[in-house]
Amino acid sequence: MVRIGDAPGVRRLLIGTALALSALFLLLPLVAIFAQALMSGLDVYWQNLRDEYTLAAIGLTLLVALLTVPINLIFGVFLAWLVTRFDFPGRRLLQTLIDIPFAVSPVVAGLVYLLLYGRNGWLGGWLDAHDIQIMFAWPGIVLVTIFVTCPFIARELIPLMQAQGSREEEAAVTLGASGWTIFRRVTLPKIRHALLYGVILTNARAVGEFGAVSVVAGAIRGETNTLPLQVEQLYQDYNTVGAFTSASLLALLALLTLAAKAALEWRAARRETAT
Amino acid sequence: MIVSAFGLGRQRRVLPGFGLSLGVSLTFVSLILLLPLTSLVGQLSQLSWSQYWFLITDPRLLASYGVTLLGAGVAALFNAAFGLLMAWVLVRYDFPGKRLVDALMDLPFALPTAVAGVTLATLYSSNGWIGRLLDPLGLSVAYTWVGIALAMAFTSIPFVVRTVQPVLEDLPAEVDEAAVTLGARDGHAFRRVILPYLWPALVTGTGLAFVRSLGEFGAVIFIAGGKPYETEITSLMIFVKLQEYDYAGASAVASIVLATSLALLLAINLWQGRFIKRLHGGRP
């Protein structure tokens, strides 16, 4: 069979250009992160990792991810169930609304939370009177991270659950299964991979969010610095090796995310060819 | 079936969980999305039109609109070309390491933007790996609009690749064969036969890359340097105003950014919807 672009010359030229550009724009930055982090040797790398503020940033980042991912998981599943299993007025509007975080610049996301919970904000006075600190503290960081990452899981689930339809769930109802049993035994096995993929994406973004978090965090060293903010602060302090040490942890997580995604896709493709 | 008693629609709801999932979803959307966004509207309503106009037409801000649009435009065009090339190569050819290159395309979404920002700034600064090579040629990338465009291009690489790739995969083999057997040359056949087929995906991906670039912050600020009137992007202006406790100013700029990206996304969705309708409505 003859196909467009199959001449050996064209083929070599296109593959060569694609590989060269990918190496320059994607691979080189990735290599540079680790090279810069290890520039002064492994000893300095370990020392930078054990830095008090870096450890605090790692802890805060883990806390943010541990709170954000389950909350968005619950919301994502309920929302996907709602918009794919029922028809009601305002369904399309609801689907559009949850895409807003994708359209909003992260700085704007941080700003709207600051306007709401900040000292001069709508709820600020009440919070102040009751001695509750949300802005410039970890609750504010968690809230903006939930905002920024809330579409990911729902976005993965909705098209899949729409395509699958609700026949099997309806059959389960006629057999007398309860709502929870239907979800756990019928729906969950069918959406497991999409759900896992959504969780991986949510986690990656929650750990790495910078713009929104930097607005509401207030950059208090050792207290409200997540890892990306720690990277920024060390970089501004001209501590390049320190900055890239923290950056290398985030880059490692990014690589794990890519590997998990590739593994999930590979399994899905294998299942497709098996059936 | 207790929940179906709450059914709002005409048909009976067979499946359970309508009330619960509606309650959870509406509570979440109201508290997490709508309440904070209304606080922006509340802040803006305290301004008169002339005050608002004054705030959004500040000369330094106008310069930032220009830089942001220029950077995002160049980044989107670069990604249209690079994304199309990558999608083509990944779908049509086999070569060693293909799976790795394919996985690498998603790196900009997986890598935190601040990490991308400091890395690009370091690579392209005058003593960085790439900056060192460009410096003797008189080319500077860091702290210029070129650097801004570069950072924007990096963070939006996956959009075009991942929208064009599935469409190209679904392209029937007969399309190629017909064009080639009819004697069309490669370039001509690609432009006249393949490109029209990929066009909607290409425009959608490029549009999404453009919207993303307009709002990008973390990746850009390090390489931009933030020189007033020259390399300040609009989202940085919001940040600067917030640090000066100028909440009214920050909100005014934010409203411009928000309105622009929402309008663009709506336009992309409508355009895509129209195209899909035309496709299903029978092609000529």
Coordinates of C-alpha atoms in Angstrom, one line a residue:
Chain A
M1 CA 0.0 0.0 0.0
V2 CA 1.3 3.5 -0.8
R3 CA 0.9 6.3 1.7
I4 CA 1.6 9.9 1.8
G5 CA 5.1 10.7 3.2
D6 CA 6.4 7.2 2.9
A7 CA 9.3 8.0 0.7
P8 CA 12.5 7.2 2.6
G9 CA 13.9 10.7 2.3
V10 CA 10.8 12.4 3.5
R11 CA 10.5 9.9 6.3
R12 CA 14.0 10.4 7.5
L13 CA 13.8 14.1 7.4
L14 CA 10.5 14.3 9.4
I15 CA 11.6 11.8 12.0
G16 CA 15.0 13.5 12.4
T17 CA 13.4 17.0 12.8
A18 CA 10.9 15.7 15.3
L19 CA 13.5 13.9 17.4
A20 CA 15.9 16.9 17.3
L21 CA 13.2 19.4 18.4
S22 CA 11.8 17.0 21.1
A23 CA 15.4 16.6 22.4
L24 CA 15.9 20.4 22.5
F25 CA 12.6 21.4 23.9
L26 CA 11.7 18.5 26.2
L27 CA 14.6 16.2 27.0
L28 CA 17.2 18.9 27.5
P29 CA 15.3 20.8 30.2
L30 CA 14.5 17.5 32.0
V31 CA 18.2 16.5 32.0
A32 CA 19.2 20.0 33.1
I33 CA 17.1 19.8 36.2
F34 CA 19.0 16.7 37.5
A35 CA 22.3 18.0 36.3
Q36 CA 21.9 21.3 38.1
A37 CA 20.7 19.5 41.3
L38 CA 23.8 17.2 41.3
M39 CA 26.2 19.9 40.1
S40 CA 28.0 20.0 43.4
G41 CA 28.0 16.3 44.1
L42 CA 25.7 13.8 45.9
D43 CA 26.8 15.0 49.4
V44 CA 25.6 18.5 48.8
Y45 CA 22.4 17.1 47.2
W46 CA 21.6 15.1 50.3
Q47 CA 22.4 18.0 52.5
N48 CA 20.0 20.2 50.5
L49 CA 17.3 17.6 50.8
R50 CA 17.7 17.4 54.6
D51 CA 17.4 21.2 54.9
E52 CA 14.9 22.1 57.5
Y53 CA 12.8 24.3 55.2
T54 CA 12.9 21.9 52.4
L55 CA 11.6 19.1 54.7
A56 CA 8.9 21.4 55.9
A57 CA 7.9 22.2 52.2
I58 CA 7.8 18.4 51.4
G59 CA 5.5 17.9 54.4
L60 CA 3.2 20.7 53.5
T61 CA 3.0 19.5 49.9
L62 CA 2.1 16.0 51.0
L63 CA -0.6 17.4 53.3
V64 CA -2.1 19.4 50.4
A65 CA -2.1 16.4 48.1
L66 CA -3.6 14.1 50.8
L67 CA -6.5 16.5 51.4
T68 CA -7.1 17.6 47.8
V69 CA -7.1 14.3 46.1
P70 CA -9.8 12.5 48.2
I71 CA -12.0 15.6 48.3
N72 CA -11.9 15.9 44.5
L73 CA -12.3 12.1 44.1
I74 CA -15.6 12.2 46.0
F75 CA -16.8 15.2 44.2
G76 CA -15.7 13.9 40.8
V77 CA -17.5 10.6 41.2
F78 CA -20.7 12.1 42.4
L79 CA -20.7 14.7 39.7
A80 CA -20.0 12.1 37.0
W81 CA -22.8 9.9 38.4
L82 CA -25.2 12.8 38.4
V83 CA -24.6 14.1 34.9
T84 CA -24.3 10.7 33.2
R85 CA -27.1 8.8 34.9
F86 CA -29.8 11.5 35.2
D87 CA -31.3 14.1 33.0
F88 CA -32.4 17.3 34.7
P89 CA -32.6 21.0 33.9
G90 CA -29.2 22.7 34.2
R91 CA -27.2 19.6 33.4
R92 CA -25.2 21.2 30.6
L93 CA -24.7 24.3 32.7
L94 CA -23.2 22.3 35.6
Q95 CA -20.8 20.6 33.1
T96 CA -19.7 23.9 31.8
L97 CA -19.2 25.4 35.3
I98 CA -16.7 22.7 36.4
D99 CA -14.5 23.6 33.4
I100 CA -14.0 27.1 34.7
P101 CA -10.8 26.3 36.6
F102 CA -9.3 25.2 33.3
A103 CA -10.0 28.6 31.8
V104 CA -9.0 30.7 34.7
S105 CA -5.4 31.8 35.1
P106 CA -4.0 30.4 38.4
V107 CA -3.2 33.9 39.6
V108 CA -6.9 34.8 39.1
A109 CA -7.9 31.7 41.1
G110 CA -5.7 32.8 44.0
L111 CA -7.1 36.3 43.8
V112 CA -10.7 35.3 44.1
Y113 CA -10.0 33.3 47.2
L114 CA -8.0 36.2 48.7
L115 CA -11.0 38.5 48.0
L116 CA -13.3 36.1 49.8
Y117 CA -11.3 34.9 52.8
G118 CA -8.7 37.7 53.1
R119 CA -8.8 40.3 55.9
N120 CA -10.8 42.8 53.8
G121 CA -12.8 40.0 52.2
W122 CA -16.5 39.1 52.6
L123 CA -15.8 36.4 55.1
G124 CA -12.5 37.9 56.4
G125 CA -14.0 39.9 59.2
W126 CA -16.0 37.0 60.6
L127 CA -13.0 34.7 60.3
D128 CA -10.8 37.3 62.0
A129 CA -13.2 37.7 64.9
H130 CA -13.2 34.0 65.5
D131 CA -9.5 33.7 65.1
I132 CA -9.6 31.4 62.1
Q133 CA -6.7 31.9 59.7
I134 CA -7.4 30.7 56.1
M135 CA -5.3 33.0 54.0
F136 CA -1.5 32.8 54.3
A137 CA -1.9 29.5 56.0
W138 CA -2.3 25.9 54.9
P139 CA -6.2 25.9 54.7
G140 CA -6.0 28.6 52.0
I141 CA -3.4 26.6 50.1
V142 CA -5.6 23.5 50.2
L143 CA -8.7 25.5 49.1
V144 CA -7.1 27.0 46.0
T145 CA -5.6 23.6 45.1
I146 CA -9.0 22.0 45.3
F147 CA -10.3 24.8 43.0
V148 CA -7.5 24.4 40.4
T149 CA -7.7 20.6 40.3
C150 CA -11.4 19.9 40.6
P151 CA -12.2 19.3 36.9
F152 CA -9.6 16.5 36.4
I153 CA -11.4 13.4 37.8
A154 CA -14.9 14.4 36.5
R155 CA -13.4 15.2 33.1
E156 CA -11.9 11.6 32.9
L157 CA -15.1 9.9 34.1
I158 CA -17.9 11.7 32.3
P159 CA -17.1 10.8 28.7
L160 CA -16.4 7.2 29.7
M161 CA -19.6 6.7 31.8
Q162 CA -21.6 8.4 29.1
A163 CA -20.3 5.9 26.5
Q164 CA -20.9 3.0 28.8
G165 CA -24.5 3.8 29.5
S166 CA -26.5 2.7 32.5
R167 CA -28.0 -0.6 31.3
E168 CA -26.0 -2.7 33.7
E169 CA -26.8 -0.5 36.7
E170 CA -30.5 -0.7 35.8
A171 CA -30.3 -4.5 35.7
A172 CA -28.7 -4.4 39.1
V173 CA -31.6 -2.3 40.4
T174 CA -34.2 -4.7 39.2
L175 CA -32.2 -7.5 41.0
G176 CA -32.7 -5.5 44.2
A177 CA -29.1 -4.2 44.7
S178 CA -28.6 -1.1 46.9
G179 CA -27.0 2.1 45.6
W180 CA -23.7 1.5 47.2
T181 CA -23.6 -2.1 46.1
I182 CA -24.4 -1.1 42.5
F183 CA -21.6 1.5 42.5
R184 CA -19.0 -0.8 44.1
R185 CA -19.8 -4.0 42.2
V186 CA -21.1 -2.8 38.8
T187 CA -19.9 0.8 38.1
L188 CA -16.5 0.9 39.8
P189 CA -14.9 -2.1 38.0
K190 CA -15.8 -0.4 34.7
I191 CA -14.3 3.0 35.5
R192 CA -11.4 1.9 37.6
H193 CA -8.7 2.9 35.1
A194 CA -10.2 6.3 34.3
L195 CA -10.6 7.0 37.9
L196 CA -7.0 6.1 38.7
Y197 CA -5.8 8.2 35.8
G198 CA -7.9 11.1 37.1
V199 CA -6.3 10.7 40.5
I200 CA -2.8 10.7 39.1
L201 CA -3.5 13.9 37.2
T202 CA -5.1 15.5 40.2
N203 CA -2.2 14.6 42.4
A204 CA 0.4 15.8 39.9
R205 CA -1.3 19.2 39.6
A206 CA -2.0 19.5 43.3
V207 CA 1.7 18.9 44.1
G208 CA 2.9 21.3 41.5
E209 CA 0.5 24.2 41.6
F210 CA 2.3 27.4 41.7
G211 CA 0.4 30.6 40.6
A212 CA -2.7 30.2 42.7
V213 CA -0.8 28.9 45.7
S214 CA 1.8 31.8 45.6
V215 CA -1.0 34.3 45.9
V216 CA -2.6 32.8 49.0
A217 CA 0.5 31.4 50.7
G218 CA 2.3 34.5 51.8
A219 CA 5.8 32.8 51.5
I220 CA 6.5 32.2 55.1
R221 CA 9.6 30.0 55.2
G222 CA 9.1 26.7 56.9
E223 CA 5.4 27.3 57.3
T224 CA 3.5 28.1 54.1
N225 CA 6.0 27.1 51.5
T226 CA 5.0 24.2 49.3
L227 CA 7.7 22.6 47.2
P228 CA 7.2 24.7 44.1
L229 CA 7.3 27.9 46.3
Q230 CA 10.4 26.6 47.9
V231 CA 12.0 26.2 44.4
E232 CA 11.1 29.8 43.6
Q233 CA 12.4 31.2 46.9
L234 CA 15.8 29.3 46.7
Y235 CA 16.1 30.4 43.1
Q236 CA 15.5 34.1 44.0
D237 CA 18.1 33.7 46.8
Y238 CA 20.6 32.6 44.0
N239 CA 20.9 29.2 45.6
T240 CA 20.6 27.4 42.3
V241 CA 21.7 24.0 43.5
G242 CA 19.2 24.1 46.4
A243 CA 16.4 25.3 44.0
F244 CA 17.1 22.4 41.6
T245 CA 17.3 19.9 44.4
S246 CA 13.7 20.7 45.3
A247 CA 12.9 20.8 41.6
S248 CA 14.4 17.4 41.1
L249 CA 11.9 15.9 43.5
L250 CA 9.1 17.4 41.5
A251 CA 10.6 16.3 38.2
L252 CA 10.9 12.8 39.6
L253 CA 7.2 12.8 40.5
A254 CA 6.5 14.1 37.0
L255 CA 8.4 11.1 35.5
L256 CA 6.4 8.7 37.7
T257 CA 3.2 10.4 36.5
L258 CA 4.2 9.9 32.9
A259 CA 5.2 6.2 33.6
A260 CA 1.9 5.5 35.3
K261 CA 0.0 7.1 32.4
A262 CA 1.9 5.0 29.9
A263 CA 1.3 1.8 31.9
L264 CA -2.4 2.5 32.1
E265 CA -2.7 3.2 28.4
W266 CA -0.7 0.1 27.6
R267 CA -3.0 -2.1 29.7
A268 CA -6.1 -0.5 28.1
A269 CA -4.7 -1.2 24.7
R270 CA -3.8 -4.8 25.6
R271 CA -7.3 -5.4 26.9
E272 CA -8.8 -4.0 23.7
T273 CA -6.8 -6.4 21.5
A274 CA -7.7 -9.3 23.8
T275 CA -11.4 -8.8 23.4
Chain B
M1 CA -36.8 3.8 45.6
I2 CA -37.0 6.7 48.0
V3 CA -34.8 9.0 46.0
S4 CA -37.0 8.9 42.9
A5 CA -39.7 10.7 44.9
F6 CA -37.5 13.8 44.6
G7 CA -37.3 13.4 40.9
L8 CA -37.6 16.8 39.1
G9 CA -37.8 15.5 35.5
R10 CA -40.7 13.9 33.7
Q11 CA -39.4 10.4 33.6
R12 CA -39.1 8.2 36.6
R13 CA -35.5 7.8 37.8
V14 CA -34.6 4.2 37.9
L15 CA -31.1 4.5 39.4
P16 CA -30.6 5.5 43.0
G17 CA -28.5 8.4 44.2
F18 CA -30.0 11.4 42.4
G19 CA -30.7 13.5 45.5
L20 CA -27.3 12.7 47.1
S21 CA -25.2 13.3 44.0
L22 CA -27.1 16.5 43.2
G23 CA -26.7 17.7 46.8
V24 CA -22.9 16.9 46.9
S25 CA -22.3 18.4 43.4
L26 CA -24.3 21.6 44.0
T27 CA -22.7 22.2 47.4
F28 CA -19.2 21.7 46.0
V29 CA -19.8 23.9 42.9
S30 CA -21.3 26.7 45.0
L31 CA -18.7 26.7 47.8
I32 CA -15.5 26.0 45.7
L33 CA -16.3 27.7 42.4
L34 CA -19.2 30.2 42.5
L35 CA -18.8 31.8 45.9
P36 CA -15.1 32.9 45.3
L37 CA -16.0 34.1 41.8
T38 CA -18.9 36.2 43.1
S39 CA -16.4 37.9 45.4
L40 CA -14.7 39.2 42.3
V41 CA -17.9 40.6 41.0
G42 CA -18.5 42.1 44.5
Q43 CA -15.2 43.8 44.5
L44 CA -15.7 45.2 41.0
S45 CA -19.2 46.5 41.8
Q46 CA -17.5 48.9 44.2
L47 CA -15.9 50.6 41.2
S48 CA -17.5 53.2 38.9
W49 CA -17.1 52.7 35.2
S50 CA -14.6 55.6 34.9
Q51 CA -12.5 54.2 37.7
Y52 CA -12.7 50.7 36.1
W53 CA -11.7 52.2 32.7
F54 CA -8.8 54.1 34.3
L55 CA -7.5 50.9 36.0
I56 CA -7.6 48.7 32.9
T57 CA -6.1 51.3 30.5
D58 CA -3.0 52.1 32.6
P59 CA -0.1 52.4 30.1
R60 CA 2.0 49.8 31.9
L61 CA -0.9 47.4 31.8
L62 CA -1.5 48.1 28.1
A63 CA 2.1 47.2 27.4
S64 CA 1.6 43.9 29.3
Y65 CA -1.4 43.0 27.2
G66 CA 0.8 43.5 24.1
V67 CA 3.6 41.3 25.4
T68 CA 1.2 38.6 26.6
L69 CA -0.7 38.5 23.3
L70 CA 2.6 38.5 21.3
G71 CA 4.1 35.7 23.4
A72 CA 0.9 33.6 23.4
G73 CA 0.4 34.1 19.6
V74 CA 4.0 33.0 18.8
A75 CA 3.8 30.1 21.2
A76 CA 0.5 28.9 19.7
L77 CA 1.9 29.1 16.1
F78 CA 5.0 27.3 17.1
N79 CA 2.9 24.6 18.7
A80 CA 0.6 24.3 15.7
A81 CA 3.6 23.4 13.5
F82 CA 5.5 21.3 16.1
G83 CA 2.4 19.6 17.3
L84 CA 1.3 18.7 13.8
L85 CA 4.8 17.3 13.0
M86 CA 5.0 15.3 16.3
A87 CA 1.5 13.9 15.8
W88 CA 2.3 12.9 12.2
V89 CA 5.6 11.3 13.1
L90 CA 4.2 9.4 16.1
V91 CA 1.2 8.1 14.1
R92 CA 2.7 7.3 10.7
Y93 CA 6.2 6.1 11.3
D94 CA 7.9 3.5 13.4
F95 CA 11.3 4.2 14.9
P96 CA 13.3 3.0 18.0
G97 CA 12.3 4.9 21.1
K98 CA 8.9 5.9 19.7
R99 CA 7.0 5.0 22.9
L100 CA 9.4 7.1 25.0
V101 CA 9.0 10.1 22.7
D102 CA 5.3 9.7 22.9
A103 CA 5.3 9.7 26.7
L104 CA 7.7 12.6 26.7
M105 CA 5.0 14.8 25.0
D106 CA 3.0 14.9 28.2
L107 CA 6.0 16.2 30.2
P108 CA 4.9 19.9 30.2
F109 CA 1.6 18.9 31.9
A110 CA 3.2 16.7 34.5
L111 CA 6.1 19.0 35.3
P112 CA 5.2 21.8 37.7
T113 CA 5.2 25.2 35.9
A114 CA 7.6 26.7 38.4
V115 CA 10.1 23.9 37.8
A116 CA 9.8 24.5 34.0
G117 CA 10.2 28.2 34.7
V118 CA 13.5 28.1 36.6
T119 CA 14.9 25.4 34.3
L120 CA 14.2 27.4 31.1
A121 CA 15.6 30.6 32.7
T122 CA 18.8 28.7 33.7
L123 CA 19.2 27.1 30.3
Y124 CA 18.7 30.3 28.3
S125 CA 20.5 32.8 30.6
S126 CA 23.8 34.1 29.2
N127 CA 25.8 31.4 31.0
G128 CA 23.4 28.6 30.6
W129 CA 23.8 25.6 28.3
I130 CA 21.9 27.2 25.4
G131 CA 22.3 30.8 26.3
R132 CA 26.0 30.4 26.1
L133 CA 25.8 29.3 22.5
L134 CA 23.3 32.1 21.5
D135 CA 25.1 34.9 23.3
P136 CA 28.1 35.2 20.8
L137 CA 25.5 35.4 18.0
G138 CA 24.0 38.4 19.6
L139 CA 20.7 36.5 20.4
S140 CA 19.3 36.8 23.8
V141 CA 16.2 34.8 24.8
A142 CA 16.1 35.2 28.6
Y143 CA 14.5 38.5 29.8
T144 CA 13.1 39.3 26.3
W145 CA 9.7 38.5 24.7
V146 CA 11.3 35.5 22.9
G147 CA 11.9 33.9 26.3
I148 CA 8.2 34.6 27.3
A149 CA 7.0 32.9 24.1
L150 CA 9.4 30.0 24.6
A151 CA 8.1 29.4 28.2
M152 CA 4.5 29.7 27.0
A153 CA 5.2 27.3 24.1
F154 CA 6.8 24.7 26.5
T155 CA 3.8 24.5 28.8
S156 CA 1.3 24.2 26.0
I157 CA 3.1 21.6 23.8
P158 CA 0.7 18.7 24.6
F159 CA -2.5 20.5 23.4
V160 CA -1.9 20.3 19.6
V161 CA -0.2 16.9 19.7
R162 CA -2.9 15.3 21.7
T163 CA -5.8 16.7 19.8
V164 CA -4.4 15.9 16.3
Q165 CA -3.0 12.5 17.1
P166 CA -6.4 10.6 17.6
V167 CA -7.8 12.2 14.4
L168 CA -4.8 11.2 12.4
E169 CA -5.1 7.6 13.8
D170 CA -8.7 7.4 12.6
L171 CA -7.9 8.6 9.1
P172 CA -8.9 5.8 6.8
A173 CA -6.0 4.4 4.8
E174 CA -8.0 4.7 1.5
V175 CA -7.8 8.5 1.7
D176 CA -4.0 8.3 1.3
E177 CA -4.2 5.6 -1.3
A178 CA -6.7 7.5 -3.4
A179 CA -4.6 10.6 -3.4
V180 CA -1.3 8.8 -4.2
T181 CA -2.8 6.6 -6.9
L182 CA -4.3 9.7 -8.5
G183 CA -0.8 10.9 -8.9
A184 CA -0.7 13.7 -6.4
R185 CA 2.7 14.6 -5.0
D186 CA 3.3 14.4 -1.3
G187 CA 3.1 18.0 -0.4
H188 CA 0.1 18.7 -2.6
A189 CA -1.7 15.6 -1.3
F190 CA -1.0 16.5 2.3
R191 CA -2.3 20.0 1.9
R192 CA -5.4 19.1 -0.2
V193 CA -6.4 15.8 1.3
I194 CA -5.0 15.3 4.8
L195 CA -4.9 18.9 6.2
P196 CA -8.6 19.6 5.7
Y197 CA -9.4 16.5 7.7
L198 CA -7.1 17.5 10.5
W199 CA -8.1 21.2 10.4
P200 CA -10.7 21.2 13.2
A201 CA -8.5 19.3 15.6
L202 CA -5.5 21.5 14.7
V203 CA -7.5 24.7 15.3
T204 CA -8.9 23.5 18.5
G205 CA -5.5 22.4 19.9
T206 CA -3.9 25.7 18.8
G207 CA -6.8 27.6 20.4
L208 CA -6.4 25.8 23.6
A209 CA -2.7 26.3 23.6
F210 CA -3.2 30.0 23.1
V211 CA -5.7 30.3 26.0
R212 CA -3.4 28.4 28.2
S213 CA -0.5 30.6 27.3
L214 CA -2.5 33.8 28.0
G215 CA -2.9 32.7 31.6
E216 CA 0.5 31.1 32.2
F217 CA 2.4 32.4 35.1
G218 CA 4.8 30.1 36.8
A219 CA 6.7 29.1 33.7
V220 CA 7.0 32.6 32.4
I221 CA 7.9 34.9 35.3
F222 CA 11.5 33.5 35.8
I223 CA 12.6 33.8 32.1
A224 CA 10.7 37.1 31.6
G225 CA 12.5 39.1 34.2
G226 CA 9.5 41.4 34.7
K227 CA 10.9 44.7 33.3
P228 CA 8.0 47.2 33.3
Y229 CA 6.7 48.1 29.8
E230 CA 8.9 45.4 28.3
T231 CA 8.6 41.9 29.7
E232 CA 5.7 42.1 32.2
I233 CA 2.9 39.7 31.4
T234 CA -0.7 40.5 32.5
S235 CA -1.0 37.7 35.1
L236 CA 2.2 39.1 36.7
M237 CA 0.6 42.6 36.8
I238 CA -2.2 41.1 38.9
F239 CA 0.4 39.6 41.2
V240 CA 2.3 42.9 41.5
K241 CA -0.9 44.8 42.3
L242 CA -1.8 42.3 45.0
Q243 CA 1.6 42.7 46.6
E244 CA 0.9 46.5 46.8
Y245 CA -2.5 45.7 48.4
D246 CA -4.2 47.3 45.4
Y247 CA -7.2 44.8 45.4
A248 CA -9.4 47.0 43.2
G249 CA -6.7 47.2 40.5
A250 CA -5.9 43.5 40.7
S251 CA -9.6 42.6 40.4
A252 CA -10.0 44.9 37.4
V253 CA -7.1 43.3 35.6
A254 CA -8.3 39.8 36.6
S255 CA -11.8 40.5 35.1
I256 CA -10.1 41.3 31.8
V257 CA -8.1 38.1 31.9
L258 CA -11.1 36.0 33.0
A259 CA -13.4 37.5 30.4
T260 CA -10.9 37.0 27.6
S261 CA -10.2 33.3 28.3
L262 CA -13.9 32.4 28.9
A263 CA -14.9 34.1 25.6
L264 CA -12.1 32.3 23.7
L265 CA -13.0 28.9 25.3
L266 CA -16.7 29.5 24.4
A267 CA -15.7 30.4 20.8
I268 CA -13.6 27.2 20.5
N269 CA -16.4 25.1 21.9
L270 CA -19.0 26.6 19.6
W271 CA -16.8 26.3 16.5
Q272 CA -16.0 22.7 17.4
G273 CA -19.8 22.0 17.9
R274 CA -20.6 23.6 14.5
F275 CA -18.0 21.6 12.8
I276 CA -19.1 18.3 14.3
K277 CA -22.7 19.1 13.3
R278 CA -21.6 19.7 9.7
L279 CA -19.7 16.5 9.7
H280 CA -22.7 14.5 10.9
G281 CA -25.1 16.5 8.7
G282 CA -23.6 14.8 5.7
R283 CA -20.5 15.9 3.9
P284 CA -20.6 17.0 0.3

